[in-house]
Tab-separated table of C-alpha atoms in Angstrom:
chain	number	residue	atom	x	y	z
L	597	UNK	CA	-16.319	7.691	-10.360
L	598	UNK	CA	-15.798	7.976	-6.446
L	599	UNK	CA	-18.387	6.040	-5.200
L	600	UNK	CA	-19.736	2.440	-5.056
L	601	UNK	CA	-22.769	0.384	-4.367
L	602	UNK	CA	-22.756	-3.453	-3.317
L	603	UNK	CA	-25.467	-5.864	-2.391
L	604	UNK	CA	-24.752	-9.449	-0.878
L	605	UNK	CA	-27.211	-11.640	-0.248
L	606	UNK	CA	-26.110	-15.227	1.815
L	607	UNK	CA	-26.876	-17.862	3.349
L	608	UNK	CA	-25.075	-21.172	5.072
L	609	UNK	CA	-26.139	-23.837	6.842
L	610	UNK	CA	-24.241	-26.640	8.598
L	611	UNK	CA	-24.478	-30.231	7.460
L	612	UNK	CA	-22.454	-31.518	10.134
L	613	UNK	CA	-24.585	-34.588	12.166
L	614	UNK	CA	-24.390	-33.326	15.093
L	615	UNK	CA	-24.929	-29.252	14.397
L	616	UNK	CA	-27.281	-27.328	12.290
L	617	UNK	CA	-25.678	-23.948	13.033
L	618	UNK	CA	-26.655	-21.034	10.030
L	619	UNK	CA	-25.332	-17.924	9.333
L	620	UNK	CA	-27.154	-15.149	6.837
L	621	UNK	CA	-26.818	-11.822	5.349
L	622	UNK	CA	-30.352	-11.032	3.817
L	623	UNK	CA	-28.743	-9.233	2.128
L	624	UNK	CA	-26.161	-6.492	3.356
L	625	UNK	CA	-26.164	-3.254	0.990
L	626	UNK	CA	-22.957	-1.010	1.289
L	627	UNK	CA	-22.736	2.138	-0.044
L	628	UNK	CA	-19.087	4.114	-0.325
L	629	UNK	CA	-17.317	7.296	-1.132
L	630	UNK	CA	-13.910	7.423	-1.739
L	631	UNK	CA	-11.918	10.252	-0.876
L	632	UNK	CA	-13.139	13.379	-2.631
L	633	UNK	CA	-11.708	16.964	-1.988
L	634	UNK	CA	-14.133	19.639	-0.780
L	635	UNK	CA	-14.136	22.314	-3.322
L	636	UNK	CA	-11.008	24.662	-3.273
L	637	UNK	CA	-10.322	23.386	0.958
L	638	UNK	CA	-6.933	21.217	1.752
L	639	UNK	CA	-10.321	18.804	3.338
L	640	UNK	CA	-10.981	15.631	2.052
L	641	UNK	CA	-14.285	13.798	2.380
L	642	UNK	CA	-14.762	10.129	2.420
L	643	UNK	CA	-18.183	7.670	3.702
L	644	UNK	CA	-18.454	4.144	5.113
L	645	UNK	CA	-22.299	3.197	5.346
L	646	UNK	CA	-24.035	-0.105	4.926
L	647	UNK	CA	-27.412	-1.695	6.536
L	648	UNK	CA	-27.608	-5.242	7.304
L	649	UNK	CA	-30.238	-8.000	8.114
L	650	UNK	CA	-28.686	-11.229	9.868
L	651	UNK	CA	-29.621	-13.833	11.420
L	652	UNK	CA	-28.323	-17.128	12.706
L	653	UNK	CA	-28.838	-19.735	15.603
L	654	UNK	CA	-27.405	-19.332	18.844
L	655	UNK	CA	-28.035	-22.832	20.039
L	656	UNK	CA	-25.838	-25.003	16.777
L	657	UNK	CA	-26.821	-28.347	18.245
L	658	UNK	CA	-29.346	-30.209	16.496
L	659	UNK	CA	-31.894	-30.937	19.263
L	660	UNK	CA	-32.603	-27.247	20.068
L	661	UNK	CA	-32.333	-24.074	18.062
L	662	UNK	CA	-32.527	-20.376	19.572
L	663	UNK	CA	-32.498	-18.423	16.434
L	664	UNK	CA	-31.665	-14.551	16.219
L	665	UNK	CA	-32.510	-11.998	14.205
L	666	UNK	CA	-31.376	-8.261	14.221
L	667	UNK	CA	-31.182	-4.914	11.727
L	668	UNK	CA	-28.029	-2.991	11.204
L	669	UNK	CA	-27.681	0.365	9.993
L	670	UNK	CA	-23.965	1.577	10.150
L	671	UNK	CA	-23.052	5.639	9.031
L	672	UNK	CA	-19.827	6.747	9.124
L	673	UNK	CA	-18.590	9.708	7.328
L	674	UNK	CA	-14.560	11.020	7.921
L	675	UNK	CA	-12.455	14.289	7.310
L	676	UNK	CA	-8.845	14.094	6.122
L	677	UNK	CA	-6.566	16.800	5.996
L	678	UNK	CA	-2.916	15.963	4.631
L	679	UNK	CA	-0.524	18.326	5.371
L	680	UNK	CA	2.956	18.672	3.903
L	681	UNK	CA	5.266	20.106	6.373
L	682	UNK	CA	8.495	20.081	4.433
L	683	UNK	CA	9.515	18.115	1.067
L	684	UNK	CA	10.349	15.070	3.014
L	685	UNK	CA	8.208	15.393	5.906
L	686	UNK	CA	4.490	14.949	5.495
L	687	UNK	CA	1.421	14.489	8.212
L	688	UNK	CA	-1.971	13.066	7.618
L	689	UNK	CA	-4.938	13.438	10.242
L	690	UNK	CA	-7.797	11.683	9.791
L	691	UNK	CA	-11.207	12.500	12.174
L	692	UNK	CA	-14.636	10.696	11.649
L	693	UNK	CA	-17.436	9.511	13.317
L	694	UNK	CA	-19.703	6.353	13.387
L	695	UNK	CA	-23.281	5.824	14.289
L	696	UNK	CA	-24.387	2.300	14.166
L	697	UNK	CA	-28.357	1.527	14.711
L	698	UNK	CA	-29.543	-1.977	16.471
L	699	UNK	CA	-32.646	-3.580	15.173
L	700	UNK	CA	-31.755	-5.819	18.353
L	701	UNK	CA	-29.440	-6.650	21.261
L	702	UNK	CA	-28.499	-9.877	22.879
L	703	UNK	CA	-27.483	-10.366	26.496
L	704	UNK	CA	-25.815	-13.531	26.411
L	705	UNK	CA	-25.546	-15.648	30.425
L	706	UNK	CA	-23.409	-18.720	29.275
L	707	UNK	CA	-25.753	-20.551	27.737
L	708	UNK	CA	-28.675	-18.710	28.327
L	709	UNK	CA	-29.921	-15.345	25.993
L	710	UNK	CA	-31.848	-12.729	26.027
L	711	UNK	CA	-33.310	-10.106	23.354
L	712	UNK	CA	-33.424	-6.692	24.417
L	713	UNK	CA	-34.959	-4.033	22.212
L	714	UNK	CA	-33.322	-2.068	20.001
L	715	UNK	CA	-30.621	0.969	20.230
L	716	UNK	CA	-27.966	3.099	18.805
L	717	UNK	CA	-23.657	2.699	19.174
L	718	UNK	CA	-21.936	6.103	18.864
L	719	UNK	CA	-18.237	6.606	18.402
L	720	UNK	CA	-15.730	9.126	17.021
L	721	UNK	CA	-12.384	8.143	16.268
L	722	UNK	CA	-9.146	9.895	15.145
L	723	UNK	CA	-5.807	8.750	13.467
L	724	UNK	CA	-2.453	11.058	12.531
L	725	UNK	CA	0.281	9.888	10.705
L	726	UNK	CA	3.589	11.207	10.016
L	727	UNK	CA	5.775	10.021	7.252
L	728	UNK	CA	9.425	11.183	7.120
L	729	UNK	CA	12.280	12.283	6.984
L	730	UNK	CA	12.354	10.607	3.509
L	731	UNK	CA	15.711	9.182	2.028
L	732	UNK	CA	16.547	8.420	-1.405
L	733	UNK	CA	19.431	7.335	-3.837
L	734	UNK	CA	18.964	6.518	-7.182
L	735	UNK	CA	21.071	3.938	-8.986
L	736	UNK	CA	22.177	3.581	-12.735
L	737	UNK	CA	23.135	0.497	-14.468
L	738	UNK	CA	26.174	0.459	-16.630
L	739	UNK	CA	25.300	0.721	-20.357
L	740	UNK	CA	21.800	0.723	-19.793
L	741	UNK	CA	18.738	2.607	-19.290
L	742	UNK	CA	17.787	0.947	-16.313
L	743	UNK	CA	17.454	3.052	-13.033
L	744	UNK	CA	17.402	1.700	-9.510
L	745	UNK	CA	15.474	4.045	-6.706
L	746	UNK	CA	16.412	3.237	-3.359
L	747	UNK	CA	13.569	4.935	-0.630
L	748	UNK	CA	13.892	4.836	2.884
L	749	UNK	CA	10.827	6.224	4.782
L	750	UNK	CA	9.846	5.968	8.554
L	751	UNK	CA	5.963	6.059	9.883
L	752	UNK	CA	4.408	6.989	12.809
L	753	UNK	CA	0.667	6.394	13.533
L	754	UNK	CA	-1.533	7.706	16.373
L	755	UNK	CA	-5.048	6.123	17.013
L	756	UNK	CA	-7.678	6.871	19.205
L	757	UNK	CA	-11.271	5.765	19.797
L	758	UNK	CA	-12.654	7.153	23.528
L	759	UNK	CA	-14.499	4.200	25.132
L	760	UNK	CA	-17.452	5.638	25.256
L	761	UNK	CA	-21.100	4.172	25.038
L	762	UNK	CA	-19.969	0.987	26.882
L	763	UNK	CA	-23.377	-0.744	27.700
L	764	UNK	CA	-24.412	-0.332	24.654
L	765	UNK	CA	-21.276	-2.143	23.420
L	766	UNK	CA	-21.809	-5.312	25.474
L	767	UNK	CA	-25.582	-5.962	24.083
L	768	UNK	CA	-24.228	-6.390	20.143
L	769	UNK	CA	-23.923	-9.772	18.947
L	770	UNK	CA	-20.802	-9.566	16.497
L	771	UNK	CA	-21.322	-10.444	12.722
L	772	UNK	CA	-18.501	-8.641	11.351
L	773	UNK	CA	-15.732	-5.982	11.747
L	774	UNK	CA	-18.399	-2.988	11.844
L	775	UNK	CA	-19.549	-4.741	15.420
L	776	UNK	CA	-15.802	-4.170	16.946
L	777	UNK	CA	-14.110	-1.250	15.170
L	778	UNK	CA	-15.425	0.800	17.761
L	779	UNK	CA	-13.928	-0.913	20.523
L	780	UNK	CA	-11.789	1.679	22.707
L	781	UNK	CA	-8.147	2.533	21.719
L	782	UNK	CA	-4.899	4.525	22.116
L	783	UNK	CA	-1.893	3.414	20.309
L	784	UNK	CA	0.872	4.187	18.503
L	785	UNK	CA	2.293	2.320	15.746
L	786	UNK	CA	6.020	3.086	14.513
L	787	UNK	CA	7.599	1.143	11.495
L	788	UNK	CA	10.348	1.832	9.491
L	789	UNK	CA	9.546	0.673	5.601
L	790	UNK	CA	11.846	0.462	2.224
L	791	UNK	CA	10.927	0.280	-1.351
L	792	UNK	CA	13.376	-0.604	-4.581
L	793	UNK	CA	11.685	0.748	-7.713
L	794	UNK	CA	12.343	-0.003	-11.236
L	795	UNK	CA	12.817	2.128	-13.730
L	796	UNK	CA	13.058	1.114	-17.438
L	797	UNK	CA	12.439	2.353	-21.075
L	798	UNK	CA	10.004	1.346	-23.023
L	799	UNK	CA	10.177	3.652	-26.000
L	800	UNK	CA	12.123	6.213	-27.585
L	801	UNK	CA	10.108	8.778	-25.011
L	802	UNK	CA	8.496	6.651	-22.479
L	803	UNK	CA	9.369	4.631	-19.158
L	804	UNK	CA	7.573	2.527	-16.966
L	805	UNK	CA	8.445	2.370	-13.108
L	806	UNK	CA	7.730	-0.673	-11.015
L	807	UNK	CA	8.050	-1.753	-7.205
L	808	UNK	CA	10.193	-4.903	-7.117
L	809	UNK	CA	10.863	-4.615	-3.143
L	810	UNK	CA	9.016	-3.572	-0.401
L	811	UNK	CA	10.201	-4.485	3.335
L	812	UNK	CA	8.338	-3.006	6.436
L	813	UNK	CA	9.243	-3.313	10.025
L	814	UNK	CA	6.715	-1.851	12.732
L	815	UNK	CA	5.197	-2.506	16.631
L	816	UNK	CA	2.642	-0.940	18.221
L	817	UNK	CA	2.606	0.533	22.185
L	818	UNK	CA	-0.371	0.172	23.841
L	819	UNK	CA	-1.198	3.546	25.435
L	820	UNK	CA	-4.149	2.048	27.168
L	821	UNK	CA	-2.550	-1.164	28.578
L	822	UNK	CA	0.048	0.670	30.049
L	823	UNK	CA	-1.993	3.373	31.843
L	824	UNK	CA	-4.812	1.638	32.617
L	825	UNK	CA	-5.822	0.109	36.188
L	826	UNK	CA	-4.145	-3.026	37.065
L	827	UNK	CA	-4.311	-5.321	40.766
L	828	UNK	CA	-1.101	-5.399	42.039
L	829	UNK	CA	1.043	-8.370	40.554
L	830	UNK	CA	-0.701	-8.435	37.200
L	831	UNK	CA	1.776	-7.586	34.574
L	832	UNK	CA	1.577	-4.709	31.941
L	833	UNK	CA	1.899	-5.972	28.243
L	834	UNK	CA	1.759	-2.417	26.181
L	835	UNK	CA	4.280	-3.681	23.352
L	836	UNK	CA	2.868	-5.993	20.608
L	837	UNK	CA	5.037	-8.251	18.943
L	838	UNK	CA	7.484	-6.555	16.213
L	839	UNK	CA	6.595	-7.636	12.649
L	840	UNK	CA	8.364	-8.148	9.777
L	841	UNK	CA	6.754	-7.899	5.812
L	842	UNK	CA	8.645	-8.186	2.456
L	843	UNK	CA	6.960	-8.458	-0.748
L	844	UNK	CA	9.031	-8.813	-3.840
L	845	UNK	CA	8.743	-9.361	-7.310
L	846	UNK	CA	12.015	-9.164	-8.745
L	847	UNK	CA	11.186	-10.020	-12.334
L	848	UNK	CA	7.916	-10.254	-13.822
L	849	UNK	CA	8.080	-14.318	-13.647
L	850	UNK	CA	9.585	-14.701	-10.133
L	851	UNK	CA	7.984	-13.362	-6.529
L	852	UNK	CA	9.072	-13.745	-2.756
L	853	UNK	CA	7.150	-12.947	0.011
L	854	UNK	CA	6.979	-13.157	4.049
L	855	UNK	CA	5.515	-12.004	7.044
L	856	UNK	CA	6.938	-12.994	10.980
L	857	UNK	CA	6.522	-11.756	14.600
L	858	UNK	CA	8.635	-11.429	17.068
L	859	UNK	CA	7.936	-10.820	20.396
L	860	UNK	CA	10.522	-9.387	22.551
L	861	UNK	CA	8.713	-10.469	25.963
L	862	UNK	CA	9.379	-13.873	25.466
L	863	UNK	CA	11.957	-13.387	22.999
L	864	UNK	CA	10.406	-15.992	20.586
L	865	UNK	CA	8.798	-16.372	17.328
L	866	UNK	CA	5.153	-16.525	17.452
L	867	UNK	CA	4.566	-16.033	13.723
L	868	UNK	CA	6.616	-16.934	10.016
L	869	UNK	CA	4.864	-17.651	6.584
L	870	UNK	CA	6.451	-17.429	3.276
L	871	UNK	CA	5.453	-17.823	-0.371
L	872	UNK	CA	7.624	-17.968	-3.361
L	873	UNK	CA	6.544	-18.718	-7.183
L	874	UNK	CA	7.771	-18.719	-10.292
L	875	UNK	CA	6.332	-18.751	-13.924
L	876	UNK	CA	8.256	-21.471	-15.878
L	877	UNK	CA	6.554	-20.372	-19.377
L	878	UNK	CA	3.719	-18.039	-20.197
L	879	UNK	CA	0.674	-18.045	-17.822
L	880	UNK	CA	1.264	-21.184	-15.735
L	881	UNK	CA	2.123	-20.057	-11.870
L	882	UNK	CA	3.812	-22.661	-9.694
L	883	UNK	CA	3.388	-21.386	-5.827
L	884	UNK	CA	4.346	-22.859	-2.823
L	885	UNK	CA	3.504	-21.576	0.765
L	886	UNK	CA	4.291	-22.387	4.045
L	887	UNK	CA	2.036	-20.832	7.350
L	888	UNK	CA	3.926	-21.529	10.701
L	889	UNK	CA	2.477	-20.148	14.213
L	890	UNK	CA	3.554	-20.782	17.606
L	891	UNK	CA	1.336	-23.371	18.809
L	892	UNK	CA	-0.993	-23.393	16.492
L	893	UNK	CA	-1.961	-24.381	13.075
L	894	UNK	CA	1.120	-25.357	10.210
L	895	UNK	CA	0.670	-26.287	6.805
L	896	UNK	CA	1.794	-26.031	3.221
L	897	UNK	CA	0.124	-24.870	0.152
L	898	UNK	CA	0.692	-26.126	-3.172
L	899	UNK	CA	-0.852	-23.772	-6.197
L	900	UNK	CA	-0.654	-24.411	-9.940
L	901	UNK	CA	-2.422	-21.263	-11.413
L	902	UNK	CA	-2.735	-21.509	-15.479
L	903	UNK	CA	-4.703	-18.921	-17.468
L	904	UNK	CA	-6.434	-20.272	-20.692
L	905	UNK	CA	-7.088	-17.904	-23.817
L	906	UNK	CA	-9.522	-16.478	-24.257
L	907	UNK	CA	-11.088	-15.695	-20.698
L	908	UNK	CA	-10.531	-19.055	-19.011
L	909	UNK	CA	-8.375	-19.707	-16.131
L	910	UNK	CA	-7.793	-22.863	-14.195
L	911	UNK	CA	-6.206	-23.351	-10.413
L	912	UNK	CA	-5.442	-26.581	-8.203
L	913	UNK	CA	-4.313	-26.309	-5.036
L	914	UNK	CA	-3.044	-29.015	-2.202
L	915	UNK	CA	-2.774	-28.042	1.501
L	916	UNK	CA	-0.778	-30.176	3.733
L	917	UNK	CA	-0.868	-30.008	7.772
L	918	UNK	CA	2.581	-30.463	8.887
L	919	UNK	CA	1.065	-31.429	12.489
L	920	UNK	CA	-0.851	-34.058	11.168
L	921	UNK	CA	0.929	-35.314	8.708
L	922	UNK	CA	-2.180	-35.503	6.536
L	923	UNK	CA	-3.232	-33.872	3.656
L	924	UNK	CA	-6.260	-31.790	4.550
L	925	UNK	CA	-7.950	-30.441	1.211
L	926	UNK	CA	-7.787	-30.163	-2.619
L	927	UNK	CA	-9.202	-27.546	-4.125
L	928	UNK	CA	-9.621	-27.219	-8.259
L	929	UNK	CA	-11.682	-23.739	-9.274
L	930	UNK	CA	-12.387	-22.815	-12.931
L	931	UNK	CA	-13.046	-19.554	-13.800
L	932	UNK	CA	-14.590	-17.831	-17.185
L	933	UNK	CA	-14.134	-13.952	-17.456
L	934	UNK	CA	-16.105	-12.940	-20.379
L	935	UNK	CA	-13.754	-10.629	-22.831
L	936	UNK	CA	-16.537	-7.317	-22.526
L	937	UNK	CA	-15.923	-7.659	-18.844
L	938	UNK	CA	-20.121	-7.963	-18.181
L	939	UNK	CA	-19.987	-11.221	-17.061
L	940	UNK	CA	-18.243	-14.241	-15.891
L	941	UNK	CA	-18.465	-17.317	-13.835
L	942	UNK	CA	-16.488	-19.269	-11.866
């Protein structure tokens, strides 16, 4: 009931004329714990481990190939212990480790490599985070059962990984997130966040609660960048950019959401996206969505998203680059879900 298994076997291959680039996971097996308390302790226990067999070519261009192939075996067990230190004040510390064994490394020299044999990452990391003081205020509507809960709540995260086994570090070539997450850090991350909850009847005895709102605010500082040894004249950056997240879903046929980033050293913009839908009758979505960043990639996303009794559902989608003025792909997916939940296809 706490625990899961998952095997994924792929492979891709370019057909582009002029590259023959590939990519594959043969296969990569995960294995998972969620987090389980330790017998009558305040300790929770919760496991990350996979192993991995990639390979791919590090020369794409179709004249010569350099392919590479390396093992991964990835361990990573972690201790939580919440701690509530009043009724609206609660803290959360989080310690685990990570070993991470190399079947191979690569040194790469622009565009020249070189396979070195094979080794072992270590790392340890640690994470606290206090939430509170928590506000509330609950709000009735007149001549109805309907309740509105109003939460306030403030974070603040500490997170640090030691930069330790460096060399090691440099000879991985990077597949996924498991080849960076132990990159060295020291942050901390303080947001201030708001829910709107629901609250409605649905028998003579029974209620159902809901999140229709949720609006975060956070930034991190950069412990590291502003410490850390600099040659005179080079500027210290230990702010990221503040960011901004709503999700909403005010009624069950109606949703609004967006994300943005500011950044307050050049007191611009650098990121907005928004989605909105509606359902106009019973399963048939109508989505739009817009993607905006600073110097980079815009575009708009049209979804119609229409389930079909029994099992069936059905989705087309446009995407339209703003920069271009061209619309870039259309995408139709059909998808079966069989009714005993066994099997499906899409």
């Amino acid at each position: 009931n706490n625990s899961s298994l998952n095997i994924l076997t792929r492979f891709q291959e370019s057909t582009n004329n002029k590259q023959d680039d590939i990519l594959g996971e043969l296969p990569k097996i995960s294995y998972k714990v969620q987090q389980t308390k330790i017998g009558d302790t305040p300790l929770y226990f919760s496991l990350d481990s996979s192993s991995a067999w990639f390979m791919t070519d590090l020369k794409p261009q179709k004249e010569e190939d350099y392919f590479f192939k390396t093992s991964r075996v990835d361990f990573s067990p972690k201790l939580m212990l919440p701690t509530s230190l009043a009724p609206w004040l609660s803290m959360t510390s989080i310690i685990g480790a990570r070993e991470t064994f190399y079947g191979t490394g690569l040194k790469e020299n622009g565009s020249e490599f070189e396979k070195l044999s094979s080794f072992t990452r270590e790392s340890f990391n640690f994470r606290s985070i206090v939430q509170g003081p928590k506000f509330n205020r609950i709000f009735k509507v007149a001549n109805s059962t309907t309740k509105f809960k109003h939460l306030l709540e403030p974070r603040i995260t500490y997170n640090y990984i030691p930069n330790m086994d460096r060399n090691d570090r440099l000879k991985i070539k990077k597949f996924d997130s498991i080849d960076t997450i132990a990159n060295p850090a020291n942050s901390i991350t303080y947001g201030f966040g708001q829910k709107l909850l629901k609250r409605i009847k649905t028998g003579s005895m029974e209620h159902q609660t809901k999140q229709i709102l949720r609006f975060n605010v956070s930034q991190t500082y950069n412990i590291r960048e502003a410490t850390k040894q600099k040659q005179p004249g080079i500027d210290r950056h230990p702010f990221s950019d503040i960011y901004f997240d709503l999700d909403s879903r005010p009624t069950d046929s109606l949703l609004f959401n967006t994300d943005a980033s500011y950044s307050i050293e050049t007191d611009s913009v650098n990121k907005f996206n928004f989605e909105a839908g509606i359902k106009p009758i019973k399963d048939l979505w109508l989505i739009m969505e817009r993607r905006w960043t600073k110097n980079g990639p815009n575009y708009i996303l049209g979804t119609l998203d229409m389930s079909l009794k029994p099992g069936w559902r059905m989705q087309y989608s446009a995407r339209y680059d703003e920069l271009a003025s061209t619309f870039r792909e259309n995408q139709f997916s059909l998808l079966y879900d069989n009714p005993c939940k066994c099997w499906g296809f899409a």
